[in-house]
């Protein structure tokens, strides 16, 4: 759910159901001496008409035309099931040759994946944006290949701002609070939308940690969930934003990302953190919005959150050479732009990013693109991250309640993270 909602898109259920039977043993060879690459990928479409299946089928046919003797069979599944299905396939000894899903660390840690340098040519590796490529490393070796990405910005309702007499987007927490108070006085139902519900709590949490100078980990990759900066951030949120009624009457712990997106598009929200797909949703409802960098503790935040989806190649089928050829083709500038252009996603290669920035039809994405180099990603290289993310979804919303205790809750999550890390290291 988190991955699908991050992209603001739903899955093509009918297409998924029709394709489900294709999930058979992977990595087998076809007839007449040809080799068949089995690919399982996630769907970025919201209906059968714009399912990603069309993209992969077109990509496969174009690749086959240039690489005689290699066939590509792609199966596209919804984000609600693709990670689970791939895990089941791997567990049953039927791993696909290539999977495009939400996480790679468990497979890398158990030695099931080819590394990037075993697959990609040097030019292709060099073209992948460095900050995103690093998020695909385990023990300094890249196994997860970023597929598409996105960053976050502050969205604000220009009509509400004008009515409330707010001249510009806030750059600091004090300015954010002042703007929220003016929006509240002007009758805006939700001055600031704070989704700490289970759908995407880890994202909103990281955005606020970054704005307060903290984060989930330090530069060495050690968890710092209960750092002084992070505790101070949630103390401020509890007392100065939620406690003053500036997030509306709802409970942030029960408020999901799509809830505040829908409310923003209905004109009920003054400000919120959002990703590129919110632009289309807002425009469809006639909302005049502005974009700004995340407000920080004492000025603009130094970084924002980035999120990437991943593609990886499994060793089980023994098709390293063919998988590498196909992945080089996937990362060609034309093919990257074909996908990202359809769904308002951000490319993960420098060449495609530069072309997108120069495309006047994609000017609305430029502010998000400009943040890619300095974006901070989830610690997806850690096999412990899945459990930490689950703990955040279950507990973080409670810290901003009237009687919430950020130090205690963040400390509890930190201990769970450390224990999971220790258990993983002992395997």
Phi, psi and omega in degrees: 000317182300314184295316181297315182289331176303320182272355176071021185234154176252168186267153179278090187300316182296318180295320180299313182299321181292330184270345186309322181297342183288350182282079178245189181304137186251162176081013180278164178265143178277184181282175176056032176078002181277157175248143183245124174266126177261126182239132173242128186223162180270154183262127177260000180274166178247006176196168183301327184296329180241028178299146177294348178303322180296320179298311183292321178297317178295318179298317181297315181294321179294321179293315181299326180295333181261348184227080181299139179095357177236123176253149179235124176244116184250135175241124181253129181234160180291156178298336181288344183227348189295318180297316180295317181297317180296317178301319179293320179296317180296316182296330182269008179079019181237045182299141174291163174290320182224137176230136175244102189219200187263345184206152184230342194301317181299318180292321179294316183297332181266011173075023185267351187248150168284148175278163182302319183286349173275349186245310191265150172290160181300317178300321179292316178300318183292336183280339180288130183303127191302317184296328180279322179300320181298330178291350179260011183264144169235121183053043176068013175244130183274121175244325178272124178260118180298139184255306173218165182216176174199157174234175183240149175221166173279124173261142174219149182276111184297324180295314178296319180299316180296316180297324182274356179076030179264118189283327183209166180294143179292145178246344180231169178297321179299318179291325177296315179296316180299317179294319179297322178295320178293320178295321178298315180294332180276002175091013178287128186299316181233092181304314176228126180275120184239090182272095175253019176287172189296338184303312183214037179305320180300329180287308180297324178299312180295321179302317180287323176300315180297320181292338178263008178087009181249211181163180179284329182222166174267188184294339179269359180086010178277136180300134178229039187300322182258031178296161179301318180299316182293318178297316179298322179300313184282335170297317180295315179301314181298313188273321191259346180241296181293315183297337179262013176072021186271001176249017179085185185272349181283168179267116180305329181293341180248007182261120181266164182305311183294333176301312182283331174299312180298318180295322177298317181289342176264008176078021184258354184241137178275316182215153173191162173273136182211169178246173190306326184293344176294334181300312180295320180297317180291317180297324180296335179259007176075022180277128174270116186234160173236163179238145178208157175298160179299132172293141179250181184303318181227015180166185181307137178298144183287339181208165175235177179273139171244149176229136178233148168258158195237150173234144186210159180239129182270145181285336192308319183282346179072021183255050183300312184297314181293320178296320178297317177301316182292319181292324173301321179292318178303321185273007174297147185305317181299314183289324176297315182290329177300318181285306185296327180294330180289327191239013181055042174260169180257139179287157181254004177249148181296320182297315180290323179298317179296318179293321179295320179296330181274353182272114182298334179287347180246021182301330182293340180270349186303315179301325179286320179299320184295343182267352188301317186297330183251010182289150178250132186253160172305152176282063185288350177287347181269130177292343179282346188299324181301317180289322179295317178300318179298318179296321178297316180299324184278331193240333192294329181299332183292339187289339182261003175291164184306320181258017183296149182232087183306317182299318181291312183292314179296325176296320179296316179294322177300315180296321177296318179298313181297319180295320180293320176299315182296319179295321179293322181291337183274356182289000000 
